[in-house]
XYZ file of C-alpha atoms in Angstrom:
720
model
C 40.071 8.094 3.061
C 40.093 11.836 3.649
C 40.672 14.991 1.695
C 42.836 16.368 4.529
C 46.501 15.359 5.217
C 46.228 12.463 2.793
C 48.332 10.583 0.232
C 47.440 7.876 -2.214
C 51.008 6.671 -1.854
C 50.597 6.053 1.888
C 49.286 2.936 3.594
C 45.698 4.196 3.817
C 45.083 2.033 6.837
C 44.537 4.610 9.597
C 43.013 8.073 10.143
C 46.549 9.415 10.515
C 47.621 8.210 7.026
C 44.495 8.123 4.826
C 44.313 7.798 1.062
C 42.972 10.932 -0.697
C 40.343 9.368 -2.922
C 38.873 6.125 -4.200
C 41.557 5.298 -6.798
C 43.318 2.696 -4.694
C 40.311 1.034 -3.197
C 38.600 0.792 -6.583
C 41.464 -1.332 -7.857
C 42.011 -3.319 -4.701
C 40.916 -6.880 -4.024
C 38.886 -6.702 -0.887
C 38.427 -9.623 1.539
C 35.962 -10.529 4.263
C 36.130 -8.104 7.172
C 37.691 -5.225 5.229
C 36.378 -1.762 6.104
C 36.426 1.274 3.839
C 36.251 4.328 6.064
C 35.452 7.790 4.720
C 36.181 10.891 6.766
C 33.255 12.964 7.903
C 33.451 16.436 6.446
C 35.235 15.253 3.288
C 33.775 15.441 -0.235
C 34.748 13.564 -3.387
C 33.637 13.705 -7.044
C 34.366 10.083 -7.861
C 32.601 6.712 -8.069
C 33.325 4.253 -5.266
C 33.304 0.736 -6.719
C 33.236 -2.678 -4.964
C 32.984 -6.055 -6.720
C 34.241 -8.318 -3.900
C 32.300 -10.083 -1.171
C 32.528 -10.592 2.518
C 30.990 -13.268 4.683
C 27.950 -13.215 6.943
C 30.284 -13.167 9.936
C 32.720 -10.654 8.433
C 31.064 -8.391 5.833
C 32.892 -5.771 3.781
C 31.768 -2.398 5.246
C 31.758 1.115 3.842
C 31.227 3.594 6.689
C 32.146 7.020 8.043
C 34.656 7.941 10.703
C 35.403 11.054 12.682
C 32.962 13.811 13.560
C 30.892 16.323 11.624
C 28.846 16.036 8.486
C 28.550 12.754 6.659
C 31.191 12.076 4.017
C 29.807 13.264 0.689
C 30.084 12.010 -2.862
C 29.086 14.895 -5.054
C 29.202 14.050 -8.753
C 28.982 16.307 -11.798
C 25.370 15.632 -12.753
C 26.163 13.563 -15.858
C 23.675 10.840 -16.688
C 26.436 8.251 -16.314
C 27.547 9.378 -12.847
C 27.185 7.031 -9.928
C 27.966 7.488 -6.246
C 28.600 3.926 -5.127
C 28.627 0.955 -7.519
C 28.407 -2.602 -6.237
C 28.647 -5.481 -8.708
C 27.682 -9.071 -7.846
C 28.455 -8.625 -4.164
C 27.457 -10.619 -1.085
C 27.705 -9.574 2.549
C 28.458 -5.926 1.924
C 27.253 -2.982 4.025
C 27.191 0.629 2.855
C 26.171 3.278 5.386
C 26.472 6.866 6.616
C 27.041 8.643 3.272
C 25.631 11.657 1.501
C 25.390 11.327 -2.277
C 24.197 13.950 -4.756
C 24.234 15.153 -8.336
C 24.477 11.715 -9.835
C 22.249 9.571 -12.015
C 22.113 6.972 -9.203
C 23.190 7.181 -5.596
C 24.002 3.586 -4.563
C 23.621 0.982 -7.321
C 23.914 -2.722 -6.776
C 24.053 -4.661 -10.076
C 23.617 -8.406 -10.257
C 24.361 -10.351 -13.460
C 24.944 -13.656 -11.623
C 22.892 -15.698 -9.128
C 23.109 -16.889 -5.555
C 24.155 -13.751 -3.676
C 23.118 -12.874 -0.111
C 23.470 -10.175 2.490
C 23.385 -6.587 1.196
C 22.675 -3.751 3.615
C 22.289 -0.116 2.601
C 21.587 2.197 5.533
C 21.763 5.770 6.757
C 22.126 7.275 3.239
C 21.082 10.797 2.388
C 20.706 11.229 -1.390
C 19.547 14.292 -3.236
C 19.583 15.659 -6.801
C 19.667 12.222 -8.321
C 18.464 12.650 -11.911
C 19.384 12.042 -15.540
C 17.818 8.719 -16.503
C 14.112 8.140 -17.205
C 12.440 5.100 -18.829
C 15.866 3.715 -19.632
C 16.551 6.995 -21.576
C 14.596 5.570 -24.496
C 12.341 7.894 -26.516
C 10.060 4.849 -26.792
C 10.657 2.269 -24.064
C 11.617 -1.133 -25.569
C 11.759 -3.137 -22.346
C 15.506 -3.395 -22.190
C 17.136 -0.174 -20.931
C 19.580 -0.750 -23.794
C 20.060 3.000 -24.182
C 20.560 3.667 -20.501
C 23.999 5.093 -19.749
C 23.981 2.948 -16.602
C 23.332 -0.735 -17.304
C 19.997 -2.047 -16.010
C 18.817 1.304 -14.653
C 15.296 2.293 -15.707
C 15.019 5.529 -13.675
C 17.443 7.548 -11.608
C 17.067 6.708 -7.933
C 18.814 7.282 -4.630
C 19.181 3.503 -4.196
C 18.859 1.033 -7.096
C 19.117 -2.739 -7.154
C 19.347 -3.741 -10.790
C 20.605 -6.235 -13.322
C 20.461 -6.888 -17.044
C 17.162 -6.993 -18.897
C 16.099 -9.967 -20.950
C 13.851 -8.834 -23.771
C 16.131 -7.484 -26.463
C 19.112 -9.147 -28.116
C 21.201 -6.029 -27.691
C 21.235 -6.584 -23.905
C 22.954 -9.454 -22.135
C 20.272 -11.901 -21.088
C 19.784 -12.937 -17.490
C 18.554 -16.535 -17.355
C 17.073 -17.767 -14.079
C 14.311 -20.171 -13.114
C 11.568 -19.842 -10.530
C 13.713 -21.774 -8.031
C 16.765 -19.488 -8.451
C 17.585 -16.216 -6.677
C 19.958 -13.418 -7.448
C 19.879 -11.828 -3.988
C 18.451 -12.832 -0.633
C 18.697 -10.829 2.558
C 18.550 -7.263 1.171
C 18.092 -4.576 3.831
C 17.519 -0.915 2.933
C 16.955 1.131 6.066
C 17.100 4.753 7.262
C 17.508 6.077 3.735
C 16.389 9.623 2.883
C 15.964 10.744 -0.700
C 14.703 14.097 -1.898
C 14.941 16.497 -4.902
C 15.384 13.486 -7.176
C 13.524 11.381 -9.775
C 12.909 8.471 -7.467
C 13.835 7.269 -3.998
C 14.310 3.471 -4.262
C 14.242 1.343 -7.404
C 14.421 -2.500 -7.399
C 14.223 -4.101 -10.771
C 16.167 -5.561 -13.588
C 15.475 -2.618 -15.846
C 11.672 -2.626 -15.710
C 11.186 -6.247 -14.545
C 11.956 -9.672 -16.004
C 10.317 -13.117 -16.232
C 11.991 -16.390 -15.362
C 13.078 -18.715 -18.148
C 10.517 -21.307 -16.974
C 7.648 -18.890 -17.510
C 6.869 -17.427 -14.093
C 6.666 -13.830 -12.912
C 10.279 -13.902 -11.685
C 9.393 -13.161 -8.046
C 12.233 -15.407 -6.883
C 14.835 -12.956 -8.098
C 15.016 -11.108 -4.750
C 13.813 -12.789 -1.561
C 13.594 -11.860 2.109
C 14.124 -8.130 1.570
C 13.304 -5.495 4.185
C 12.745 -1.825 3.485
C 12.489 0.014 6.788
C 12.406 3.625 7.983
C 12.706 5.194 4.555
C 12.048 8.937 4.151
C 11.310 9.592 0.498
C 9.930 13.074 0.091
C 9.641 16.049 -2.243
C 10.710 13.966 -5.294
C 10.521 16.899 -7.727
C 13.741 16.395 -9.705
C 15.482 19.219 -7.868
C 14.974 21.650 -10.712
C 16.832 19.499 -13.305
C 15.366 20.076 -16.753
C 15.891 16.358 -17.456
C 13.833 15.349 -14.435
C 11.111 12.743 -14.778
C 9.605 11.797 -11.434
C 7.530 8.626 -11.647
C 7.444 7.151 -8.114
C 8.985 7.208 -4.672
C 9.664 3.495 -4.594
C 9.279 0.861 -7.305
C 9.618 -2.773 -6.229
C 9.774 -5.644 -8.780
C 10.766 -9.304 -8.933
C 10.453 -9.912 -5.239
C 8.888 -12.277 -2.731
C 8.710 -12.760 1.041
C 9.596 -9.100 1.592
C 8.429 -6.161 3.697
C 8.150 -2.371 3.407
C 7.445 -0.791 6.806
C 7.837 2.265 9.031
C 8.422 4.617 6.113
C 7.309 8.049 4.992
C 6.511 8.665 1.356
C 5.479 12.284 0.895
C 5.143 14.255 -2.345
C 6.422 11.531 -4.625
C 5.988 12.171 -8.350
C 6.288 15.940 -7.767
C 7.370 16.643 -11.342
C 5.832 15.492 -14.567
C 6.498 11.925 -15.666
C 5.785 10.610 -19.147
C 4.310 7.365 -17.856
C 2.419 8.591 -14.747
C 3.250 8.958 -11.087
C 2.668 7.134 -7.789
C 4.008 6.789 -4.270
C 4.627 3.036 -4.373
C 4.574 0.825 -7.456
C 4.478 -2.981 -7.114
C 5.139 -5.351 -10.028
C 6.001 -9.035 -10.100
C 5.490 -9.399 -6.376
C 4.490 -12.375 -4.276
C 3.939 -12.724 -0.495
C 4.875 -9.120 0.214
C 3.735 -6.957 3.155
C 3.392 -3.147 3.018
C 2.564 -2.130 6.597
C 2.739 0.813 8.973
C 3.733 3.457 6.419
C 2.603 6.944 5.438
C 1.898 7.359 1.751
C 0.765 10.942 1.177
C 0.423 13.908 -1.121
C 1.295 12.668 -4.614
C 0.412 15.957 -6.358
C -1.276 16.876 -9.590
C 1.591 17.504 -12.032
C -0.468 16.933 -15.177
C 0.841 13.448 -15.842
C -1.192 11.351 -18.230
C -2.243 8.891 -15.624
C -2.062 7.707 -12.011
C -0.915 10.330 -9.496
C -1.925 7.696 -6.898
C -0.650 6.536 -3.545
C -0.080 2.779 -4.048
C -0.195 1.080 -7.455
C -0.827 -2.698 -7.717
C 0.480 -2.448 -11.249
C 1.358 -5.839 -12.637
C 1.571 -9.532 -11.688
C 0.934 -9.326 -7.948
C 0.008 -12.212 -5.685
C -0.728 -12.164 -1.951
C 0.405 -8.579 -1.460
C -0.813 -7.304 1.913
C -1.370 -3.576 2.338
C -1.881 -3.217 6.090
C -2.327 -0.304 8.503
C -0.935 2.484 6.376
C -2.068 6.099 6.321
C -2.867 6.746 2.620
C -3.844 10.367 2.493
C -4.071 13.419 0.279
C -2.991 11.824 -2.971
C -4.371 13.608 -6.071
C -5.303 10.294 -7.662
C -6.580 7.191 -5.967
C -5.224 6.153 -2.614
C -4.743 2.644 -4.000
C -5.203 1.405 -7.592
C -5.776 -2.229 -8.560
C -4.893 -2.587 -12.246
C -5.872 -5.256 -14.772
C -4.411 -3.773 -17.919
C -2.830 -6.579 -19.934
C -4.249 -9.781 -21.429
C -5.056 -11.296 -24.758
C -8.686 -10.241 -24.168
C -7.512 -6.662 -24.346
C -5.393 -7.183 -27.445
C -2.149 -7.325 -25.528
C 0.640 -9.704 -26.470
C 1.452 -9.848 -22.739
C -0.741 -12.629 -21.395
C 0.963 -12.981 -18.019
C -0.597 -10.203 -15.982
C -2.640 -11.110 -12.931
C -3.673 -9.822 -9.502
C -4.449 -12.635 -7.062
C -5.742 -12.444 -3.521
C -4.187 -9.168 -2.493
C -5.387 -7.702 0.773
C -6.177 -4.073 1.578
C -6.871 -4.014 5.275
C -6.978 -1.742 8.319
C -5.606 1.304 6.525
C -6.581 4.935 7.114
C -7.669 6.062 3.628
C -8.331 9.760 3.713
C -8.741 12.653 1.323
C -7.526 10.965 -1.856
C -8.896 11.225 -5.381
C -9.340 14.870 -6.118
C -9.380 13.723 -9.730
C -12.404 11.550 -9.046
C -10.538 8.280 -8.468
C -11.586 7.988 -4.839
C -9.958 5.914 -2.113
C -9.499 2.657 -4.039
C -9.753 2.544 -7.819
C -10.147 -0.458 -10.098
C -8.529 0.204 -13.463
C -9.335 -1.749 -16.659
C -10.986 -5.121 -17.097
C -8.504 -7.281 -18.991
C -8.941 -9.899 -16.251
C -10.580 -10.118 -12.810
C -8.345 -9.169 -9.831
C -9.171 -10.979 -6.590
C -8.620 -10.081 -3.008
C -10.031 -8.691 0.199
C -10.821 -5.083 1.197
C -11.677 -5.045 4.877
C -11.466 -3.159 8.165
C -10.302 0.081 6.531
C -11.123 3.431 8.111
C -11.942 5.951 5.389
C -12.783 9.604 4.992
C -13.630 9.781 1.320
C -16.691 10.923 -0.639
C -16.180 7.581 -2.476
C -14.168 4.741 -1.053
C -14.467 2.535 -4.153
C -14.404 3.833 -7.722
C -14.430 2.001 -11.061
C -14.882 3.102 -14.629
C -16.841 1.636 -17.537
C -16.322 -2.109 -17.699
C -14.293 -2.130 -14.465
C -15.524 -3.534 -11.227
C -14.582 -5.134 -7.896
C -16.340 -8.468 -8.528
C -13.259 -10.482 -7.454
C -12.945 -8.681 -4.066
C -14.538 -9.563 -0.779
C -15.593 -6.600 1.393
C -16.210 -6.419 5.091
C -16.247 -3.830 7.880
C -14.884 -0.788 6.061
C -15.873 2.135 8.264
C -16.512 5.787 7.429
C -14.902 8.199 9.950
C -16.238 11.709 10.104
C -14.146 14.572 8.728
C -10.410 15.158 8.465
C -10.272 16.510 12.016
C -11.764 13.266 13.324
C -9.149 10.737 12.264
C -5.710 10.240 13.763
C -2.670 8.205 12.660
C 0.054 7.980 15.300
C 3.091 8.362 13.048
C 1.662 11.212 11.016
C 0.619 13.041 14.174
C 3.935 12.508 15.972
C 5.716 15.735 17.057
C 7.593 17.357 19.876
C 4.562 19.454 20.866
C 1.474 18.450 22.751
C -1.446 17.067 20.753
C -3.942 14.243 21.120
C -0.982 11.820 21.711
C 1.273 11.430 24.746
C 4.173 9.126 25.561
C 5.107 7.490 28.839
C 7.080 4.768 30.628
C 6.605 2.860 33.846
C 8.585 0.520 36.063
C 6.969 -2.619 37.412
C 3.486 -2.024 38.772
C 4.010 1.703 39.181
C 2.183 4.418 37.361
C 2.865 5.904 33.938
C 5.380 8.770 33.852
C 5.669 11.111 30.878
C 8.730 10.619 28.718
C 10.752 13.767 27.837
C 11.299 14.594 24.197
C 14.803 14.301 22.758
C 15.273 16.488 19.725
C 18.536 14.815 18.735
C 16.962 11.351 18.855
C 13.606 12.461 17.444
C 11.800 10.430 20.100
C 10.451 10.497 23.643
C 13.237 8.851 25.593
C 14.365 7.614 28.982
C 17.686 5.744 28.853
C 17.332 2.987 26.269
C 13.512 3.076 26.377
C 11.815 5.298 23.773
C 8.790 5.930 21.663
C 9.214 7.418 18.191
C 6.890 8.034 15.269
C 6.617 4.340 14.346
C 8.412 2.463 17.121
C 7.907 1.528 20.775
C 11.107 0.376 22.403
C 10.926 -0.782 26.032
C 13.961 -1.563 28.157
C 14.569 -4.494 30.465
C 13.042 -2.459 33.321
C 10.721 0.066 31.676
C 7.458 -0.535 29.829
C 6.539 2.163 27.329
C 3.277 3.422 25.899
C 1.744 5.733 23.334
C -1.613 7.163 24.412
C -4.445 8.959 22.659
C -6.733 11.232 24.654
C -10.293 11.503 23.332
C -11.090 15.148 22.469
C -14.849 14.513 22.397
C -17.462 12.069 23.471
C -18.487 9.548 20.869
C -17.870 6.112 19.385
C -14.546 5.297 17.865
C -12.937 2.623 15.703
C -9.271 1.751 16.194
C -6.960 -0.033 13.767
C -3.430 -1.165 14.630
C -0.873 -3.833 13.889
C 2.105 -4.608 16.138
C 5.160 -5.815 14.216
C 8.208 -7.081 16.080
C 11.303 -5.464 14.532
C 13.782 -6.235 17.345
C 14.162 -8.941 19.971
C 12.521 -12.351 20.236
C 9.122 -11.347 21.541
C 7.071 -8.506 23.045
C 3.787 -8.281 24.935
C 1.338 -5.576 23.904
C -2.148 -4.520 25.048
C -4.679 -1.729 24.763
C -6.305 -0.104 27.773
C -8.891 2.661 28.274
C -8.343 4.639 31.519
C -6.300 1.681 32.786
C -8.970 -0.927 32.044
C -8.396 -3.652 29.491
C -9.895 -2.889 26.079
C -7.864 -5.391 24.065
C -6.219 -8.268 25.949
C -2.463 -8.796 26.080
C -0.980 -10.264 22.870
C 2.481 -11.726 22.389
C 4.158 -10.407 19.215
C 6.757 -12.691 17.709
C 8.902 -12.395 14.583
C 6.511 -12.317 11.658
C 6.006 -10.161 8.585
C 2.337 -9.665 9.457
C 2.567 -9.277 13.240
C -0.511 -9.094 15.434
C -3.602 -7.136 14.509
C -5.362 -5.256 17.333
C -8.620 -3.634 16.134
C -11.579 -2.293 18.032
C -14.960 -1.106 16.823
C -17.878 0.688 18.495
C -15.732 1.682 21.439
C -17.585 4.374 23.422
C -15.358 7.133 24.782
C -15.967 10.258 26.818
C -13.916 13.435 26.284
C -10.731 13.016 28.271
C -10.644 9.181 28.151
C -7.137 7.831 27.591
C -6.675 4.939 25.150
C -3.183 3.574 25.840
C -1.083 1.283 23.618
C 1.273 -0.531 26.049
C 4.429 -2.545 25.448
C 5.733 -4.453 28.455
C 9.353 -4.189 29.624
C 11.595 -6.583 27.702
C 15.291 -6.401 26.884
C 15.938 -5.923 23.191
C 12.304 -5.750 22.164
C 11.253 -3.207 19.538
C 7.763 -2.955 18.146
C 6.408 -1.121 15.164
C 2.902 -0.094 16.265
C 1.074 2.825 14.636
C -2.577 3.057 15.682
C -5.228 4.816 13.575
C -8.341 6.147 15.307
C -11.510 7.710 14.004
C -14.925 8.683 15.309
C -17.595 6.627 13.580
C -19.619 8.653 11.053
C -22.704 6.519 11.628
C -22.953 5.554 7.960
C -23.778 1.932 6.985
C -20.877 -0.432 6.478
C -20.775 -2.078 3.018
C -20.964 -5.874 3.101
C -22.142 -7.270 -0.236
C -22.292 -5.331 -3.538
C -21.994 -5.438 -7.311
C -22.519 -1.709 -7.746
C -19.098 -0.987 -9.337
C -18.763 -0.456 -13.049
C -21.178 0.198 -15.877
C -24.767 -1.064 -15.988
C -27.479 -1.491 -18.551
C -31.165 -0.734 -17.929
C -34.460 -2.407 -18.757
C -38.069 -1.663 -17.803
C -40.745 -4.302 -17.410
C -41.803 -4.091 -13.765
C -45.560 -3.837 -13.658
C -48.544 -5.989 -12.788
C -47.465 -9.624 -12.300
C -43.831 -9.097 -13.427
C -41.187 -8.895 -10.716
C -37.411 -9.056 -10.589
C -35.086 -10.203 -7.776
C -31.360 -10.322 -6.963
C -30.143 -12.963 -4.490
C -27.166 -12.376 -2.181
C -25.404 -13.964 0.799
C -24.349 -11.593 3.596
C -21.126 -12.185 5.432
C -22.279 -10.234 8.462
C -25.495 -9.404 10.331
C -26.647 -6.941 7.650
C -29.458 -4.507 8.500
C -29.885 -2.669 5.174
C -30.068 -3.480 1.446
C -30.396 -1.321 -1.627
C -31.514 -1.819 -5.199
C -31.385 0.588 -8.149
C -34.656 1.348 -9.988
C -36.247 4.002 -12.222
C -39.594 4.755 -13.841
C -40.669 5.084 -17.450
C -43.625 7.259 -18.238
C -46.284 7.439 -15.465
C -46.726 4.140 -13.688
C -50.161 3.791 -12.089
C -48.920 2.008 -8.986
C -46.210 2.366 -6.391
C -42.753 0.731 -6.575
C -42.499 -2.026 -3.963
C -39.107 -3.235 -2.645
C -39.049 -6.459 -0.603
C -36.329 -8.508 1.044
C -36.893 -12.231 1.343
C -35.170 -15.121 2.970
C -34.636 -17.775 0.266
C -34.478 -21.578 0.328
C -31.873 -23.698 -1.352
C -33.821 -23.515 -4.638
C -33.817 -19.687 -4.601
C -37.502 -19.386 -3.730
C -38.743 -16.903 -1.079
C -39.802 -18.446 2.220
C -39.976 -15.491 4.593
C -40.628 -11.808 3.850
C -37.976 -9.917 5.889
C -38.933 -6.355 5.040
C -41.101 -4.273 2.667
C -40.821 -0.685 1.482
C -43.309 1.127 -0.744
C -42.239 4.194 -2.787
C -44.714 6.429 -4.566
C -44.250 6.948 -8.286
C -43.612 10.669 -7.743
C -40.558 9.842 -5.652
C -38.951 7.606 -8.385
C -36.625 9.258 -10.879
C -36.452 8.530 -14.597
C -32.822 7.437 -14.173
C -31.658 4.506 -12.027
C -31.626 5.608 -8.387
C -30.797 3.763 -5.193
C -33.636 2.700 -2.875
C -32.819 1.331 0.567
C -34.799 -0.948 2.808
C -33.935 -1.583 6.448
C -34.637 -4.585 8.639
C -33.495 -6.606 11.641
C -30.120 -8.352 11.486
C -29.791 -10.936 8.746
C -28.016 -14.263 9.345
C -24.552 -14.405 7.868
C -24.180 -17.168 5.281
C -27.979 -17.454 4.639
C -29.296 -16.667 1.144
C -31.583 -13.660 0.748
C -33.144 -11.791 -2.165
C -34.065 -8.168 -2.785
C -36.997 -7.831 -5.179
C -38.903 -5.044 -6.939
C -42.515 -5.053 -8.128
C -45.434 -2.804 -8.872
C -48.731 -4.724 -8.641
C -50.719 -1.512 -9.189
C -49.103 -0.749 -12.530
C -50.980 -2.741 -15.158
C -50.480 -3.175 -18.849
C -48.653 -5.534 -21.185
C -45.976 -3.219 -22.517
C -42.915 -1.535 -21.030
C -44.388 1.955 -21.028
C -45.627 3.380 -17.770
C -43.637 0.791 -15.804
C -40.556 0.580 -13.602
C -37.071 -0.414 -14.636
C -33.906 -1.692 -13.079
C -30.115 -1.525 -13.553
C -28.290 -4.751 -14.392
C -25.058 -6.222 -15.738
C -24.368 -9.269 -17.912
C -20.843 -10.137 -16.812
C -21.161 -12.403 -13.709
C -20.194 -9.493 -11.541
C -21.452 -10.917 -8.260
C -20.297 -14.429 -7.364
C -22.661 -15.139 -4.453
C -26.003 -14.557 -6.136
C -27.818 -13.914 -9.387
C -30.903 -12.365 -10.918
C -34.235 -14.119 -11.194
C -37.682 -13.374 -12.744
C -41.281 -13.918 -11.758
C -44.276 -13.533 -14.097
C -46.885 -14.663 -11.588
C -46.703 -11.959 -8.876
C -43.903 -13.753 -7.017
C -45.593 -17.143 -6.691
C -42.618 -18.750 -8.440
C -39.212 -17.560 -9.572
C -37.036 -18.619 -12.490
C -33.330 -17.910 -12.708
C -32.141 -15.408 -15.283
C -29.095 -16.127 -17.444
C -26.168 -17.022 -15.177
C -24.183 -13.879 -16.027
C -26.969 -11.453 -15.072
C -27.067 -9.457 -11.833
C -29.307 -6.632 -10.758
C -27.471 -3.670 -9.254
C -27.674 -3.974 -5.462
C -25.804 -3.558 -2.183
C -26.193 -4.714 1.394
C -24.845 -3.153 4.590
C -24.282 -4.153 8.171
């Protein structure tokens, strides 16, 4: 099709005799292997519609031909306008289009099951607005008032289907063993000046008929190399800009190598975020930049990544999560019968937040990672992250991280002292350099190709996210230390092309991390280093051996250690009560089990009145009955140095034994009296906040200890 020298009465089968518009193809029955070619430089104000399917070997393809600008579909801005509409298709590819001024760019709608093979690539979409919250004044869970069926919010790319909640909408029955679409690929898609970049969800998410979260609806999806930026509605007065990408009803899927920058850049009624995840199972979010969600006065959120609803085994790995006005990541627990909600299905189970660079988030006070609400207890792991935050972990009243396991999260000093390879990538010299080598020869700098956006030699290249060797050339990305110090490095190598690749890390040519073979896997190979001493000018090189067809996503993060303790065990998140009775023979203790060789512990205490004696903090090794056997450390604090409000007091010691039970205790033998006046107090909770220990009481100067009620914990923390 072309708008030049065309006729809808002609054959439409060659560039010399094209159809003028989409009228004929929209009414045609397409078969496997058919190609719909749109002329570069041509523009149409018309919806392109396909409801036929190809095969895996012979897909139906929509693509550009000729030279010049991408073919453009420019609609009229009505809230029913679509660019490309696909209905119940399998084995269809849509690529190399520009779409604008529509309510949705490319929409795939599925009202039947058992489809496979949809690829949407190389799309540039802008000024996509008109639909928000299903266009309902009060959202009813159905999108029944949406001018475009199943569409909750205008987006550059939307994978949708009918909702199930309301009788006015056609129901979509499926069980936990049934799938609507498998093998979805969305890659090299840019969306800007719109409500949202990518939306996947049957309206706003659906449950299966056999009572599960509905994560089977879309399986084995890959979202790769997305550029979703400046999502500010493009000046449309109807604009509502909730998120860059919303993913729902999905399992065994991956989001990688993508830039999400200034999502939610106009006000949204329901809050804003970079990435929102709902009804997700076994999903990996790795090697992305999620940055700069601004303050637009929305009622909530304004965060980087939102673990919103019904998530299980979601892995957030090796991303740069930076500069978001709200939290970098939020873990929500906002629906359950305990909170008066009729929705009793929400949960958040064993999600992992690991090896990310979390930097400069939470100008609103939400910090790096925020726990929101306490309708249930989310579980998971928060480990190996590099952070530059005044607070890494934040929770409000009644909220806490009791279900999470923490280890080896490291503070890195100052914005200027943390690097993320993809964020720092540019054509100009900086701390990073790019090189190739043949065989056992030396490394040679790669020249920058502006057209390719990479450092390139033949088929070998290094780009912001990717390292692509050739059959004869190894490639590398190298970081040169600007100062002497100790660094931590976080990286994850994901194979995105070929059958295998060999990667390694060297410092000045010497092995720092041994060679690893990366094979096809959603989680790849983790290569982390801590306490690595460098001298100014040292070169830390990330090498990929020569291999035909291999392509590796590998985006190292590096920071100079700030020298602050690394949190191991804690229950310090959330609200606490206080009580004062520490004097004379009365002592209190909190037990804990370190996961590492901890060297510091802290407990929160305060004074009431004018205690006669000092506050004494001791750390004990405990036996299996919870009784002290060895005094590990003692610290004495004068009464004048103790505040009248609960304040943290640290005690340091030699390395503890991981897995051994210890206790941190407070006492004041020199403060006598039978009442609670002129004594010391402590902060505590009554909600079983810490799973690996509990509070205990001694009334005989520590000769024996009795367990407090099982739900009670004293506020404490331990550090490696």
